[in-house]
C-alpha positions as semicolon CSV with decimal commas, in nm:
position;residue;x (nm);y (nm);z (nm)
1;X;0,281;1,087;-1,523
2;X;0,395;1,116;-1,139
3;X;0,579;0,808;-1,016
4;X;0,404;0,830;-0,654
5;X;0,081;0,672;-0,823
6;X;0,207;0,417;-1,041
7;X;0,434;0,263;-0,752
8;X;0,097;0,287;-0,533
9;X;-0,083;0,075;-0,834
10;X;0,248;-0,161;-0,833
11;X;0,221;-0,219;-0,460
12;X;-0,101;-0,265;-0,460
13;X;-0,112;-0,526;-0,765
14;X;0,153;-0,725;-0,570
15;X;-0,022;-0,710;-0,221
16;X;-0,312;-0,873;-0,433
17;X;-0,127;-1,141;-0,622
18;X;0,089;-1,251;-0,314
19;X;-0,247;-1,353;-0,171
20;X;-0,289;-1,625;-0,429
21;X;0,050;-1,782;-0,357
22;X;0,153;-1,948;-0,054
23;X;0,217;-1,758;0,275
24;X;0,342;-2,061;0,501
25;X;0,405;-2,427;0,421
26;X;0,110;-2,488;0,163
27;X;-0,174;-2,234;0,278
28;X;-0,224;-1,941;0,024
29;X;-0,306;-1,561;0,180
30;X;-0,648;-1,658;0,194
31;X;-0,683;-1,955;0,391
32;X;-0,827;-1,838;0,657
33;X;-0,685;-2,144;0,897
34;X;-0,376;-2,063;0,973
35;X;-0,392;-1,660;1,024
36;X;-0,768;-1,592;1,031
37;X;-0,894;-1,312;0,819
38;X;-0,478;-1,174;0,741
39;X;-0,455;-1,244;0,415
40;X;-0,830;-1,141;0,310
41;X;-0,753;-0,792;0,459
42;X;-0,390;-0,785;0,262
43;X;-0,613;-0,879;-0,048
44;X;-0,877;-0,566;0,040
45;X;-0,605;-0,303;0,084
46;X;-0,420;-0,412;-0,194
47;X;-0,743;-0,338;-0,401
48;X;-0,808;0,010;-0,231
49;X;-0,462;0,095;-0,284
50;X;-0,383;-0,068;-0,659
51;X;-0,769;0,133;-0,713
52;X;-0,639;0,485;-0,597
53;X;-0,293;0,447;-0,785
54;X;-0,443;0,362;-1,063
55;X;-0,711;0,653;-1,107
56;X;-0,450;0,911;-0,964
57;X;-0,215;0,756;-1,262
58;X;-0,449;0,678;-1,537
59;X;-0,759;0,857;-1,489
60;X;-0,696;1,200;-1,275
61;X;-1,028;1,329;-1,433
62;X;-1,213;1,110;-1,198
63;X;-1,335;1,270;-0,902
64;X;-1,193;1,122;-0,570
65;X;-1,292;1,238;-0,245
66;X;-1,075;1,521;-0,125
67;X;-1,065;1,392;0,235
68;X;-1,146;1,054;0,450
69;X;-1,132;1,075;0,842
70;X;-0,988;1,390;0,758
71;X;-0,682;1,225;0,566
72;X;-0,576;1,266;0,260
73;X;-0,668;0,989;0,013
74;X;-0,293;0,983;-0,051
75;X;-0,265;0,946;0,315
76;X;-0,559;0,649;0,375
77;X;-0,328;0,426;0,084
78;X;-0,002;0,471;0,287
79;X;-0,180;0,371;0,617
80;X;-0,332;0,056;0,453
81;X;0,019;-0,007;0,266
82;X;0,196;0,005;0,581
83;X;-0,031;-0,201;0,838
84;X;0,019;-0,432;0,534
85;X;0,412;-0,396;0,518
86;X;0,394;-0,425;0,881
87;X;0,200;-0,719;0,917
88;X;0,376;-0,933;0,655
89;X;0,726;-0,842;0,812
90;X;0,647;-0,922;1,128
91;X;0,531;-1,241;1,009
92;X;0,831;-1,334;0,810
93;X;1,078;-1,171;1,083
94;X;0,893;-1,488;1,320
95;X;1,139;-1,720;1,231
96;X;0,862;-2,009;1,055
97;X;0,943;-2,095;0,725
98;X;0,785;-1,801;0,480
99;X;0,683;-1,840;0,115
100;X;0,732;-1,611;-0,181
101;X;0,360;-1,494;-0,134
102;X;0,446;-1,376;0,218
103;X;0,783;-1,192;0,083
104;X;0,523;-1,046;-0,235
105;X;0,338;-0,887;0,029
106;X;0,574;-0,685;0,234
107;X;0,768;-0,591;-0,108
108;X;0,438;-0,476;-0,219
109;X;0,322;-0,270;0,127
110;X;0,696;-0,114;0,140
111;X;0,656;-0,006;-0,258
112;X;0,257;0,146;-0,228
113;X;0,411;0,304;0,083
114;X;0,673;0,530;-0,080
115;X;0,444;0,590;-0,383
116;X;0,211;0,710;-0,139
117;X;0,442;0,929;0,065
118;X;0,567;1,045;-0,277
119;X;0,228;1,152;-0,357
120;X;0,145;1,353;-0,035
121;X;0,442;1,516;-0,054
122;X;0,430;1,633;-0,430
123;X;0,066;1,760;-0,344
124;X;0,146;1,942;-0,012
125;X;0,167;2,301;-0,005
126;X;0,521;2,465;-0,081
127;X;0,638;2,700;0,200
128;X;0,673;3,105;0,060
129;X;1,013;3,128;-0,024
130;X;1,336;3,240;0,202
131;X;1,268;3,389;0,524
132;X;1,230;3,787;0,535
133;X;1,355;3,973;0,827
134;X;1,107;4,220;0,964
């Protein structure tokens, strides 16, 4: 088993579960007063990411599609890991007082980031060897 997909499934699970906890004060991820629809989209990427970690990990017999927007799939969880990193640092770099939920989230984005990175890399074609002089 690669460790690219199971830290994508780990990000992803904890980009889910810090939207249960509190973000600021006492509002959760998904009240959708204080940041609008934030922590609903941290919740949906989470679940695309934790979904493609997981059947990369678990279940590579399962037919994924090769490309998206002409990305990787590999490629599609890092971008949604890292708006998510990004967003949730930003947030916490603000100076208001953050919760553990917020701090969940970034840890999470910044984990299903490497994993993904990990992944594209391991699957990217090797160059030919040393150079040859012609």
């Amino acid at each position: 088993m690669k460790p690219g997909p199971l830290m994508m499934l780990g990000g992803g699970v904890l980009m889910v579960l810090s939207t249960f906890l509190d973000w600021r004060g006492n509002t959760s991820g998904l009240s959708t007063d204080s940041m609008g629809l934030f922590g609903i989209l941290t919740l949906l990427f989470g679940l695309a990411v934790a979904a493609v970690g997981g059947i990369k990990a678990f279940a590579p017999q399962v037919g994924l599609p090769e490309r998206v927007l002409n990305f990787s799939i590999s490629q599609v969880a890092v971008i949604l890991a890292f708006t998510v990193f990004l967003w949730t640092f930003g947030v916490q770099l603000g100076g208001d007082s953050v919760k553990i939920g917020m701090a969940l989230a970034w840890i999470g984005g910044a984990v299903a980031t490497v994993g993904g990175v990990m992944d594209s890399m391991a699957a990217a074609p090797r160059s030919g060897g040393a150079p040859r002089s012609f």
